[in-house]
Tab-separated table of C-alpha atoms and ligand atoms in Angstrom:
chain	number	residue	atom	x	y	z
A	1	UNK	CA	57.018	-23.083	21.873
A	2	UNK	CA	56.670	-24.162	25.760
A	3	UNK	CA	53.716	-24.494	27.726
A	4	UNK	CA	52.799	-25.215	31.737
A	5	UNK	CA	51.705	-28.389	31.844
A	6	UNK	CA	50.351	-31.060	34.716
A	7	UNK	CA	52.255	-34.485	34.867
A	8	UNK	CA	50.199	-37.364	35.733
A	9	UNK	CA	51.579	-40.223	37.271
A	10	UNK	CA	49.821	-43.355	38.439
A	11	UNK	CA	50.617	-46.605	40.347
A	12	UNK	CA	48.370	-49.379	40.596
A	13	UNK	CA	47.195	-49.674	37.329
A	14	UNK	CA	50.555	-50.908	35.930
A	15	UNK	CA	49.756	-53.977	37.331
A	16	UNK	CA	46.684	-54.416	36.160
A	17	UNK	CA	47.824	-56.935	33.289
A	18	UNK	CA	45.564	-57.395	30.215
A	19	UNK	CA	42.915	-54.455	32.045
A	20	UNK	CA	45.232	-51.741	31.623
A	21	UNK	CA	43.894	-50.016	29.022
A	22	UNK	CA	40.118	-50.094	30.491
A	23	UNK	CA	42.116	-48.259	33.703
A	24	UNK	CA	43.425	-45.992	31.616
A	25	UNK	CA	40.866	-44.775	29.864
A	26	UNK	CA	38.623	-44.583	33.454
A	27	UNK	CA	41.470	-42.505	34.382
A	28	UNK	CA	41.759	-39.798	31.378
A	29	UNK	CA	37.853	-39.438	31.543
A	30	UNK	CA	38.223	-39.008	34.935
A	31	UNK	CA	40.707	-36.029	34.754
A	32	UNK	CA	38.592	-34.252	31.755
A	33	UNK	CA	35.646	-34.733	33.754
A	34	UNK	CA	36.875	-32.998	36.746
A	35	UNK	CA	39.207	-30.140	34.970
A	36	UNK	CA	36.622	-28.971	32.161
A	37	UNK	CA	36.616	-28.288	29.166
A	38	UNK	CA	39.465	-26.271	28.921
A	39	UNK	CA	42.274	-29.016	29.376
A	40	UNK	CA	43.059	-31.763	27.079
A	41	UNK	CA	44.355	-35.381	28.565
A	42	UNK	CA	47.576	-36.787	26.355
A	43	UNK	CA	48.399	-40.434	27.370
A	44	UNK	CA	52.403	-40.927	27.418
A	45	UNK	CA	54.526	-43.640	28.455
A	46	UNK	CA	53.926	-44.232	32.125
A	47	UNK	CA	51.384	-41.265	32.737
A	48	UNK	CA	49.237	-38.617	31.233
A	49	UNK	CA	50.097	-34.913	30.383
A	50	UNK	CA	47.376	-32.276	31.254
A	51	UNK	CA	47.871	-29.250	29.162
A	52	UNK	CA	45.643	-26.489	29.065
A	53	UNK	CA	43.627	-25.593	25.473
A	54	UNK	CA	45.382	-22.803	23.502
A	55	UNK	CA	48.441	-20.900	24.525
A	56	UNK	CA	47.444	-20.648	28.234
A	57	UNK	CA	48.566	-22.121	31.134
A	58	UNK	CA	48.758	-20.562	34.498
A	59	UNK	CA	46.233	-20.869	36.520
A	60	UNK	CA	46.366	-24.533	37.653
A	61	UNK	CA	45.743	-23.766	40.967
A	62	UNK	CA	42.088	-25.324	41.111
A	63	UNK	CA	43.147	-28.237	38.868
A	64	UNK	CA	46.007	-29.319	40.825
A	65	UNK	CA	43.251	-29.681	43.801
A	66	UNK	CA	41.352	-31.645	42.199
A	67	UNK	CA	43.954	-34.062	40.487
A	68	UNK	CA	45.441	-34.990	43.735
A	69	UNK	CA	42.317	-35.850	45.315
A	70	UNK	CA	41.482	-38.373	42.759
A	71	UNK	CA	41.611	-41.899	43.022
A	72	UNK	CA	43.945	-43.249	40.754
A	73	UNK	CA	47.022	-40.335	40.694
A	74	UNK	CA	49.611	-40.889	42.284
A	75	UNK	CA	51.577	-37.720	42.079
A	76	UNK	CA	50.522	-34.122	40.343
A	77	UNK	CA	54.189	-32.139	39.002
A	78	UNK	CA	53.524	-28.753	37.287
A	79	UNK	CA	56.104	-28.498	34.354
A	80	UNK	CA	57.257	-26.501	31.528
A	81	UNK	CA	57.222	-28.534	28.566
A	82	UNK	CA	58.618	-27.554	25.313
A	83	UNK	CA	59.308	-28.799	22.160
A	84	UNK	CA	62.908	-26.913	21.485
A	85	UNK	CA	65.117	-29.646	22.612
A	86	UNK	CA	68.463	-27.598	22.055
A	87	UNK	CA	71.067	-27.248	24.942
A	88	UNK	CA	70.831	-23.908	24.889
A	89	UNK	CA	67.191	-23.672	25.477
A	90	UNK	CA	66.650	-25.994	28.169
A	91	UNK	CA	69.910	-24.114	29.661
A	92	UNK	CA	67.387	-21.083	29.737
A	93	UNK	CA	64.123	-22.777	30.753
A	94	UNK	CA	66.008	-24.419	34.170
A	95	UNK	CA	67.384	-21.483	35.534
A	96	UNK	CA	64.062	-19.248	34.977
A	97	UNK	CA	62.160	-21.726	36.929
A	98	UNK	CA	64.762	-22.142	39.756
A	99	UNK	CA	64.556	-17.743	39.366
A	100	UNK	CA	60.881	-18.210	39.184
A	101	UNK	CA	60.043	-20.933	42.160
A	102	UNK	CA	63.243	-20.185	44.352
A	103	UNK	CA	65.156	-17.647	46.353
A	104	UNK	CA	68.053	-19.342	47.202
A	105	UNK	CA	68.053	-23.192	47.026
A	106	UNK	CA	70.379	-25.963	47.141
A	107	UNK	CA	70.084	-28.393	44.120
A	108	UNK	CA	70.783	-31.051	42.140
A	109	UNK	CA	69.867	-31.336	38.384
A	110	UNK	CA	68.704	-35.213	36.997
A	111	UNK	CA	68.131	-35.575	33.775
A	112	UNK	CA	66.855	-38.984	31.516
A	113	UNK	CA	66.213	-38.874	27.858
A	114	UNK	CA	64.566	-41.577	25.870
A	115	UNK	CA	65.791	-40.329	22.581
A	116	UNK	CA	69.047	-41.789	22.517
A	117	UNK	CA	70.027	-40.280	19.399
A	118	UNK	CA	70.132	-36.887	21.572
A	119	UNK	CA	73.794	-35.884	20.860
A	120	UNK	CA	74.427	-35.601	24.874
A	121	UNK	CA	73.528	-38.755	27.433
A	122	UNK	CA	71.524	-37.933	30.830
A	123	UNK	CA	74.790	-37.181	32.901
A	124	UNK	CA	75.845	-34.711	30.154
A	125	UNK	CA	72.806	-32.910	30.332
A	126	UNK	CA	72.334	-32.471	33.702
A	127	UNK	CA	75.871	-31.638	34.088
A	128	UNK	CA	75.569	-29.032	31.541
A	129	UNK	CA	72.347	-27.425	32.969
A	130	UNK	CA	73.294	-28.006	36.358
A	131	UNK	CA	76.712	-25.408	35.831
A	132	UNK	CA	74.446	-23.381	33.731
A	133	UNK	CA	72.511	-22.039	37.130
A	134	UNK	CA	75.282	-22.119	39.319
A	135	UNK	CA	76.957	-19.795	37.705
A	136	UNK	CA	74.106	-17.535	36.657
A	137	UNK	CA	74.808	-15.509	39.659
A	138	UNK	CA	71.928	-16.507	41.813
A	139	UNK	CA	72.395	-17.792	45.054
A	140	UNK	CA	72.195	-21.604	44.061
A	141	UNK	CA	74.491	-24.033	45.008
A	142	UNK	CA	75.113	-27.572	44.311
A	143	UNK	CA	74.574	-30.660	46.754
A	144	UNK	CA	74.034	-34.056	44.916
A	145	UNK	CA	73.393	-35.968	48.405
A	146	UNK	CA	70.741	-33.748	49.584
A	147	UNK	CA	69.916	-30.892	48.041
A	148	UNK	CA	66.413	-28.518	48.744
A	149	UNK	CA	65.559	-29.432	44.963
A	150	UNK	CA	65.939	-31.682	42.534
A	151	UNK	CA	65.198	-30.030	38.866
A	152	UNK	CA	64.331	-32.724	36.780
A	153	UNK	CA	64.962	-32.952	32.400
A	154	UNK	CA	62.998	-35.492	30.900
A	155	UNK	CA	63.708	-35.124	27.041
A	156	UNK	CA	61.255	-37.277	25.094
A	157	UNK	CA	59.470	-36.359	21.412
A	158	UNK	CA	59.218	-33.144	23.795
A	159	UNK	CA	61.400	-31.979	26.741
A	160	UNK	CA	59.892	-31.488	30.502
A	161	UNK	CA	61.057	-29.218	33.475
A	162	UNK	CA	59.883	-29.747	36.933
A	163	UNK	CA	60.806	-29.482	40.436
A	164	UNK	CA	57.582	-30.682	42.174
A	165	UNK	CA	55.915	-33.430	42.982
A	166	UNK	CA	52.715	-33.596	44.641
A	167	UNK	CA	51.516	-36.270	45.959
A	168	UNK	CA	48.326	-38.008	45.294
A	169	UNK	CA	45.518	-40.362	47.103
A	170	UNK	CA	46.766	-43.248	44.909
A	171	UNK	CA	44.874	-45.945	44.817
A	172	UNK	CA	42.337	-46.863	41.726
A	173	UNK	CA	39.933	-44.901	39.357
A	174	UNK	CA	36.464	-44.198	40.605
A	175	UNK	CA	34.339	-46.587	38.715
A	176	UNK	CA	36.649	-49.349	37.788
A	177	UNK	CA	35.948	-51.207	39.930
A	178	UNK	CA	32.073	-50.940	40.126
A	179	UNK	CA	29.533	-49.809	42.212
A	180	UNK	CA	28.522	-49.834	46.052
A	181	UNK	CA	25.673	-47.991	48.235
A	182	UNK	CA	27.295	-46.515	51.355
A	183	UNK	CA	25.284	-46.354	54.475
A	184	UNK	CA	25.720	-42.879	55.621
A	185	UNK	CA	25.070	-41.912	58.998
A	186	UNK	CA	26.194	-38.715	60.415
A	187	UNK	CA	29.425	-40.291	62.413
A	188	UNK	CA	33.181	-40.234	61.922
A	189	UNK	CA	33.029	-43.838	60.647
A	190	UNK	CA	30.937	-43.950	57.799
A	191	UNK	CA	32.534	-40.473	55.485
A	192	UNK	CA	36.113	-42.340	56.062
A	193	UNK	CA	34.802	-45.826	55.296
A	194	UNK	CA	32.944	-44.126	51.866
A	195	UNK	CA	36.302	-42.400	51.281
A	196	UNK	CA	38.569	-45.862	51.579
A	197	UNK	CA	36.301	-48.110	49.422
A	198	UNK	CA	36.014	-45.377	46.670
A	199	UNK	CA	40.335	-45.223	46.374
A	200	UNK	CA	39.766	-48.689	45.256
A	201	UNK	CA	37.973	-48.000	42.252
A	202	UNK	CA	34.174	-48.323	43.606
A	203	UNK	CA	31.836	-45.427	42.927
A	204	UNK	CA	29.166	-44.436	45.147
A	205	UNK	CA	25.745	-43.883	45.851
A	206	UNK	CA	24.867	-42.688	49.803
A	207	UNK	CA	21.816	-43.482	51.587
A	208	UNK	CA	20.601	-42.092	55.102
A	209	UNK	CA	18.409	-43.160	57.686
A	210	UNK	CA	16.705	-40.394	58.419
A	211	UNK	CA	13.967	-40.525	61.454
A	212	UNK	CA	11.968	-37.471	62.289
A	213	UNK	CA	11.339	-35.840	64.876
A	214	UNK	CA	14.040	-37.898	66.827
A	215	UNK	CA	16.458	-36.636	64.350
A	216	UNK	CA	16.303	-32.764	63.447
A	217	UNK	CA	16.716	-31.419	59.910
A	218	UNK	CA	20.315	-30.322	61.004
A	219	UNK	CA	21.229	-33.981	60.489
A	220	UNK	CA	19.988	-34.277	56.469
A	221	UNK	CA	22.488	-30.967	56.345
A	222	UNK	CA	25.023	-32.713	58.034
A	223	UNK	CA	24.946	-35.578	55.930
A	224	UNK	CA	24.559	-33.198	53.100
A	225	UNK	CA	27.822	-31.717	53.668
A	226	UNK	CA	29.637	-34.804	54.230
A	227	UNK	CA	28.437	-36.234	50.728
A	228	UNK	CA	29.441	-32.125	49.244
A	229	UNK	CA	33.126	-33.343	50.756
A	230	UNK	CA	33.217	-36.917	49.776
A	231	UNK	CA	32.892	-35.835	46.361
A	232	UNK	CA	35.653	-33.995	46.112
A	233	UNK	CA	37.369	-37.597	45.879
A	234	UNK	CA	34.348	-39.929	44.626
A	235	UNK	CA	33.418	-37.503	41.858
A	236	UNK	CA	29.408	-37.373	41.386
A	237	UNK	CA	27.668	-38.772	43.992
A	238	UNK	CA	24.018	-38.837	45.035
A	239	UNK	CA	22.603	-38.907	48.340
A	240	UNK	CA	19.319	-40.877	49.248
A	241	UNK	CA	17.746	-39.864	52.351
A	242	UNK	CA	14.748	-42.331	53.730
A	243	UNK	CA	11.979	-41.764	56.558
A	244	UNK	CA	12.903	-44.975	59.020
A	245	UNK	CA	10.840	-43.696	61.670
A	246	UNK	CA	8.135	-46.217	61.580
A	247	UNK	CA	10.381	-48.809	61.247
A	248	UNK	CA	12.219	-48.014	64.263
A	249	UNK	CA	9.001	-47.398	66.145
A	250	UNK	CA	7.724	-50.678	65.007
A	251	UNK	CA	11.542	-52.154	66.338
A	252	UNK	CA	11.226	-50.435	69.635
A	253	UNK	CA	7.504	-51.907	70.167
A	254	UNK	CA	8.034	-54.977	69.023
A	255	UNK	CA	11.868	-56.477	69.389
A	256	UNK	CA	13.581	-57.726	72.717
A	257	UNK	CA	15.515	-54.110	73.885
A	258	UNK	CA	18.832	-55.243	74.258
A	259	UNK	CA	18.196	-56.545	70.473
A	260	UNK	CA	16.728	-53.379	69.144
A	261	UNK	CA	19.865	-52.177	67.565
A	262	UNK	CA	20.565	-55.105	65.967
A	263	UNK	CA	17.119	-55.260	64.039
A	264	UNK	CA	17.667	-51.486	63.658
A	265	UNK	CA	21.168	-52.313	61.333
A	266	UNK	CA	19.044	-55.355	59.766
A	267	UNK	CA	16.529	-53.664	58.393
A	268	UNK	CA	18.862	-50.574	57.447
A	269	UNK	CA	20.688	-53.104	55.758
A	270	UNK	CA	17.377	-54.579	53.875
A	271	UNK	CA	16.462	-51.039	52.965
A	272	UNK	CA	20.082	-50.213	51.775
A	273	UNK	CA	20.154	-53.713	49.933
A	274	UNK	CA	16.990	-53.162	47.858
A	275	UNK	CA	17.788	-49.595	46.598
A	276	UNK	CA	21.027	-51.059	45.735
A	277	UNK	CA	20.275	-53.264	43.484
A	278	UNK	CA	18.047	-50.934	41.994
A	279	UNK	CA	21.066	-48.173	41.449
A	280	UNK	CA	23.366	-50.902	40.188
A	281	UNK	CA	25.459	-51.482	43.243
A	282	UNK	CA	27.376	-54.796	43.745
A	283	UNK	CA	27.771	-54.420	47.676
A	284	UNK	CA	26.893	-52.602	50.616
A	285	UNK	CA	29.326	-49.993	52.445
A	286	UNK	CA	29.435	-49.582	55.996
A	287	UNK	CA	31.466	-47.738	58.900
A	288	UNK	CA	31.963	-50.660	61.295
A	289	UNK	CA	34.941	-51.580	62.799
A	290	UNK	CA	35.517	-54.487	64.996
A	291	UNK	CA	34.565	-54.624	68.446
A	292	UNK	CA	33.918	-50.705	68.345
A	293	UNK	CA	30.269	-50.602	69.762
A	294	UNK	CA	27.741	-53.559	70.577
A	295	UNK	CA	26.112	-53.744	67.376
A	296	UNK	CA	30.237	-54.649	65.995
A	297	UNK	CA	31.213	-57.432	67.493
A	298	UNK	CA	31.782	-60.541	65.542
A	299	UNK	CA	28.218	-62.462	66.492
A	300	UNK	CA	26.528	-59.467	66.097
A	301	UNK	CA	28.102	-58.366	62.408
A	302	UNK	CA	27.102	-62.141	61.419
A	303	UNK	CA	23.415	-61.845	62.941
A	304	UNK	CA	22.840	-58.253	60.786
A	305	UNK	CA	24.410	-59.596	57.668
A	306	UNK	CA	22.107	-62.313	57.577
A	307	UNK	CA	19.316	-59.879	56.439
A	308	UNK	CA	21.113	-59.116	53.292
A	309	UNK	CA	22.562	-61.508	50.302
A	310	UNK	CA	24.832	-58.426	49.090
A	311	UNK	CA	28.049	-58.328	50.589
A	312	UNK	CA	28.634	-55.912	53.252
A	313	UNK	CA	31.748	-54.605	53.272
A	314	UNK	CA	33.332	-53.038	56.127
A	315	UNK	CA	36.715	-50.974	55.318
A	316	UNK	CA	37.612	-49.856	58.851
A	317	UNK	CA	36.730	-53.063	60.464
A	318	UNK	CA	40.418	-53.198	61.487
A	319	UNK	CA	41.023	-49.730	62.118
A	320	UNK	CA	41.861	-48.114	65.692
A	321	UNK	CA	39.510	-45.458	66.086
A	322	UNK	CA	42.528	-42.202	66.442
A	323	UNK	CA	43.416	-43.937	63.028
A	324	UNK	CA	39.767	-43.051	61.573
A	325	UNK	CA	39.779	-39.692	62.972
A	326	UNK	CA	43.098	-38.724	61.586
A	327	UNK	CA	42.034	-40.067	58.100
A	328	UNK	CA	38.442	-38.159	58.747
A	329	UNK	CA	41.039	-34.899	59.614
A	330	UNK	CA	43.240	-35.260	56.752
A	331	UNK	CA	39.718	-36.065	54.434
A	332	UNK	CA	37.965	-32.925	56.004
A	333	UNK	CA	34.265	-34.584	56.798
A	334	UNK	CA	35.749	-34.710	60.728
A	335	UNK	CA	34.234	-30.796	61.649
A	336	UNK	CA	31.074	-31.999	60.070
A	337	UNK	CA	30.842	-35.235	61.993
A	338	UNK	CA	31.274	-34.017	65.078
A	339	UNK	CA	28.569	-31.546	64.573
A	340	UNK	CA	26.046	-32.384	67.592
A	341	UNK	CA	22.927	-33.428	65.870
A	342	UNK	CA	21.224	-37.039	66.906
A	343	UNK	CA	21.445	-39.733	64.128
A	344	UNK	CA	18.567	-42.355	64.804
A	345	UNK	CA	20.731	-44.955	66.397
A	346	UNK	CA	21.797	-41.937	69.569
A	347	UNK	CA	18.392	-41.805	69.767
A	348	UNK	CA	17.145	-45.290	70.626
A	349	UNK	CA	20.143	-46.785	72.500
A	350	UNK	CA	19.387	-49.809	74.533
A	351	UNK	CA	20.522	-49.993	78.213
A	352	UNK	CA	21.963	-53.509	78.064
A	353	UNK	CA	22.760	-54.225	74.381
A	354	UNK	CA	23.296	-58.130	73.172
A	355	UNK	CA	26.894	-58.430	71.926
A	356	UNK	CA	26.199	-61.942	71.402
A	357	UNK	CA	23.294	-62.497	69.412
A	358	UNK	CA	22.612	-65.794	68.319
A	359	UNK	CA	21.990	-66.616	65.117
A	360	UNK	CA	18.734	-69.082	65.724
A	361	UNK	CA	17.467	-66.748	68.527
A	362	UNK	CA	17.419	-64.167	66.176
A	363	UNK	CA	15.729	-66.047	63.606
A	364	UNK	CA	12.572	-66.836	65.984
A	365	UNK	CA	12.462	-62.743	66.746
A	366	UNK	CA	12.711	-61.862	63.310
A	367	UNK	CA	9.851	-64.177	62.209
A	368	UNK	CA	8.030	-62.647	65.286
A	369	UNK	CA	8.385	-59.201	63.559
A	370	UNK	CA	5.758	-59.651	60.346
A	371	UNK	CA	5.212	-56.676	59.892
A	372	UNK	CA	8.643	-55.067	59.518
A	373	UNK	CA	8.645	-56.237	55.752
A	374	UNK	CA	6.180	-54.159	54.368
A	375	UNK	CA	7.398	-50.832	56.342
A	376	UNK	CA	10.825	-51.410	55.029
A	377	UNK	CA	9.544	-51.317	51.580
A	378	UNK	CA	7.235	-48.672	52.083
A	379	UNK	CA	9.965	-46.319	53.590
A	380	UNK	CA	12.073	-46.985	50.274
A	381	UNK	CA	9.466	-46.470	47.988
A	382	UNK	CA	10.351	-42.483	47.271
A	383	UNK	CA	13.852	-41.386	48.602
A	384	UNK	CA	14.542	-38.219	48.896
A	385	UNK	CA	17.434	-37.678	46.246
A	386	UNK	CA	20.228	-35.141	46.188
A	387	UNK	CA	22.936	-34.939	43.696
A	388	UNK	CA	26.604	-33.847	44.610
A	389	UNK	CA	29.836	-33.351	42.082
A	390	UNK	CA	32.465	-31.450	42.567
B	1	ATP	P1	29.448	-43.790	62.313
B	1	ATP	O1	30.488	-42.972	62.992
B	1	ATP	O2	29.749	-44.035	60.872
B	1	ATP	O3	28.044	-43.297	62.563
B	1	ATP	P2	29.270	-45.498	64.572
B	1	ATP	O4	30.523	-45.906	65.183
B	1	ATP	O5	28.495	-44.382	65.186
B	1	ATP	O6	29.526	-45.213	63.019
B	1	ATP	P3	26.861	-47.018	64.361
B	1	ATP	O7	26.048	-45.812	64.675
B	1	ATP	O8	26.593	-48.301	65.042
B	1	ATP	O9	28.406	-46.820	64.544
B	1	ATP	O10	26.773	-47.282	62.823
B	1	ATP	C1	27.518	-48.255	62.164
B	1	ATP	C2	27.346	-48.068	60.689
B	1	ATP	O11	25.970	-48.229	60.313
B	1	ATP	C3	27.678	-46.652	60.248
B	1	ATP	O12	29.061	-46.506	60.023
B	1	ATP	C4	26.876	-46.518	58.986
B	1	ATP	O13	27.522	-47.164	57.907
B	1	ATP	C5	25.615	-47.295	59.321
B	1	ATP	N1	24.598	-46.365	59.863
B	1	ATP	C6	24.289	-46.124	61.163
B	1	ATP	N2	23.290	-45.242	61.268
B	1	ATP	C7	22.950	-44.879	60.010
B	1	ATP	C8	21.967	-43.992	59.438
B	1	ATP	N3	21.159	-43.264	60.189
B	1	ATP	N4	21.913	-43.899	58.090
B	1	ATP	C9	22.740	-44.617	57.306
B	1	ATP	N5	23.671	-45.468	57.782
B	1	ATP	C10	23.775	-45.606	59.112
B	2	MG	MG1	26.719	-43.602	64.293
C-alpha cells in the first residue's frame, strides 16, 4: 500500500529544551487547522507526516501553500510513502517518480535507514536503486557531485520517496509564544513588521486608526486586505478599526505643531494599549524603524513609549527601508500598501516636526491636554471588528 504524503520538517523548536512538546503540539494543531478535515497530522522522529484521509492523495496543491507559509515549517517535501519495504518495490517506486516528475535529469540517489536490521545498509540501497533507473532506459544519468536531483530513501517502520524540498518561513508556531496587538496603518512598514513578529510565535490581533473624512473608506479596504494577506501566515486574525478623528482634532487644536505627531502616536499607543489588554495581548506591535521619519528617532520613540506600560516592540527598527519593501514583495501586502489612500498621519503632517522631544517638555504638554483622556476611551469603547482566516 503507498500513499502521497507531505513531510514536515521544522527547526527551531529542537532547541526548545524541556518546551518541546508544547511546540509541537502548537505545531500539529496548527497544520490540521489550516489543511481541514481531510488530512491527519502523524508526529515522527524529527517532523510530522501529513497524509491525506482514506486512499487519496493528489491534490496537495492548496495544502502545500499553506504549509510553507506557516510559522514554524521549515521545509514542505511531497513523498510517496509505503509500507512494502522490499528492494524490489522501492526499485519500482524511484524510477516512476523520476518518470513521473522528470524528463531527463541528472541524479544522485541517498538513501538512510533507521532499521538497521534492513538486510542492505544506506550505500547498498541507494546503489541498488540508483542502477535500477539508469538503466531503465530513460534518459537519466548519474552525477554524485552535482546532479539536477537528489532522490531521497528514507526506510523507517515505513519507507519514503522524495525529490523536493520546499522551503518554508521557518521560524516559530503562531501562538507559542503569546499574544500582541499590531498597530496597522495602511503603509509598507506595519504588514511586514505584523508578518516578522508573528514567525516568532506571537499571534495577532490588528487595530487601525481610522479618521473620517480625512481618511476615505478606501483606507478600512486597504487595511482590510492587508489583514486578508497577513493571515495567510498569522492564521485567524481580527481587525479592529477605531474613529480617532476627535482625538486628532483635539491634538491639532490643542498640542504645539511640530509636536502633533508625537501626541498623535501617544495616544494611538494608549488606545492600542487598552484594547490590548482587553484581547489578551502581552505587547504592542509597531512598524517603526530607526531614524526613518521624525516621529522615529531615538528621543522621540522614548517620548511616545512613555504613554504606554506595555512594551512596544518594533521589529524593523533596524531595517533599511529596500529591505522592508522586498520582504513586503516577497509577503504580497506591498500592491496593497502602495495603494494611494491617506492614512491619518498623511493627513496632519506638521511643517517642522520635533525630532527631539524632551521627555519633561512633553510631560508639561501632555498634562496641558486634559481632555485627551476621556476621547481616547471614548473612541475605543465599540471597535469596529472584522475577522480574517485563511
Ligand atoms: P507604515 O508604513 O507602517 O505606515 P510609516 O513609515 O508610514 O509606517 P508612520 O506613519 O509614522 O510610519 O507610522 C509608524 C507606525 O505607527 C506604523 O508602522 C504603525 O505601526 C503605526 N501607525 C501609524 N498610523 C497608524 C494608523 N492609522 N493606525 C494604526 N497604526 C498606525
Ligand atoms: Mg504610515
Amino acid at each position: 500500500m503507498q500513499k502521497n504524503v507531505l513531510l514536515i520538517k521544522y527547526g527551531e523548536i529542537f532547541i526548545r529544551g524541556k518546551n518541546k512538546p508544547k511546540f509541537y503540539r502548537k505545531l500539529a494543531d496548527t497544520i490540521l487547522n489550516r489543511l481541514g478535515p481531510n488530512y491527519i497530522v502523524i508526529r515522527e522522529q524529527s517532523r510530522f507526516v501529513v497524509e491525506p484521509v482514506g486512499d487519496g492523495g493528489t491534490g496537495f496543491g492548496a495544502a502545500l501553500d499553506r504549509l510553507k507559509n506557516t510559522p514554524g515549517i521549515t521545509s514542505v517535501c511531497p513523498a510517496i510513502k509505503t509500507d512494502d519495504l522490499s528492494i524490489e518495490n522501492l526499485r519500482g517506486l524511484a524510477l516512476s517518480h523520476m518518470v513521473e516528475n522528470y524528463p531527463a535529469a541528472t541524479f544522485k540517489v541517498e538513501a538512510r535507514r533507521s532499521d538497521k536490521k534492513y538486510p542492505m545498509d544506506s550505500m547498498q540501497i541507494a546503489a541498488d536503486v540508483g542502477g535500477y533507473i539508469f538503466n531503465s532506459g530513460n534518459d537519466f544519468s548519474v552525477d554524485v557531485i552535482k546532479p539536477d536531483i537528489v532522490l531521497r530513501i528514507e526506510l523507517r517502520s515505513c519507507a519514503y520517496i522524495y525529490s523536493k524540498e520546499i522551503k518554508g518561513i521557518s521560524g516559530l508556531p503562531v501562538g507559542s509564544s503569546g499574544k500582541a496587538t499590531l498597530l496597522l496603518s495602511g503603509g509598507i512598514d506595519s504588514p511586514v513588521a505584523g508578518y516578522l513578529i508573528s514567525k516568532r510565535g506571537v499571534s495577532l490581533e490588528a487595530v487601525y486608526f481610522h479618521s473620517p473624512p480625512y481618511t476615505s473608506l478606501n483606507s478600512i479596504i486597504k487595511v482590510k486586505d492587508l489583514c486578508e494577506k497577513l493571515s495567510v501566515y498569522t492564521g485567524e486574525i481580527k481587525l479592529n478599526v477605531i474613529n480617532f478623528t476627535e482625538v486628532m482634532l483635539y491634538i491639532k487644536n490643542n498640542a504645539p505643531e511640530d509636536k502633533m505627531t508625537i501626541f498623535l502616536k501617544r495616544s494611538m499607543l494608549k488606545a492600542a494599549g487598552a484594547l490590548a489588554e482587553k484581547n489578551g495581548s502581552e505587547a504592542l506591535v509597531v512598524g517603526d524603524s530607526v531614524a526613518q521619519v521624525a516621529s522615529q528617532t531615538l528621543k522621540a520613540i522614548a517620548v511616545i513609549d512613555q504613554a504606554v506600560v506595555m512594551p512596544v516592540l518594533r521589529p524593523l527598527c533596524a531595517f533599511n527601508k529596500d529591505d522592508i519593501i522586498n520582504i513586503a514583495k516577497e509577503i504580497g501586502t506591498f500592491e496593497i500598501s502602495i495603494r494611494p489612500f491617506n492614512d491619518c498621519c498623511t493627513v496632519f503632517v506638521p511643517k517642522f516636526p520635533d525630532t527631539k522631544p524632551e521627555p519633561l517638555a512633553i510631560q508639561k504638554i501632555n498634562e496641558g491636554l486634559n481632555g485627551l483622556s476621556l476621547l481616547i476611551e471614548k473612541a475605543i469603547e465599540a471597535p469596529e471588528a472584522y475577522a480574517f482566516k485563511f
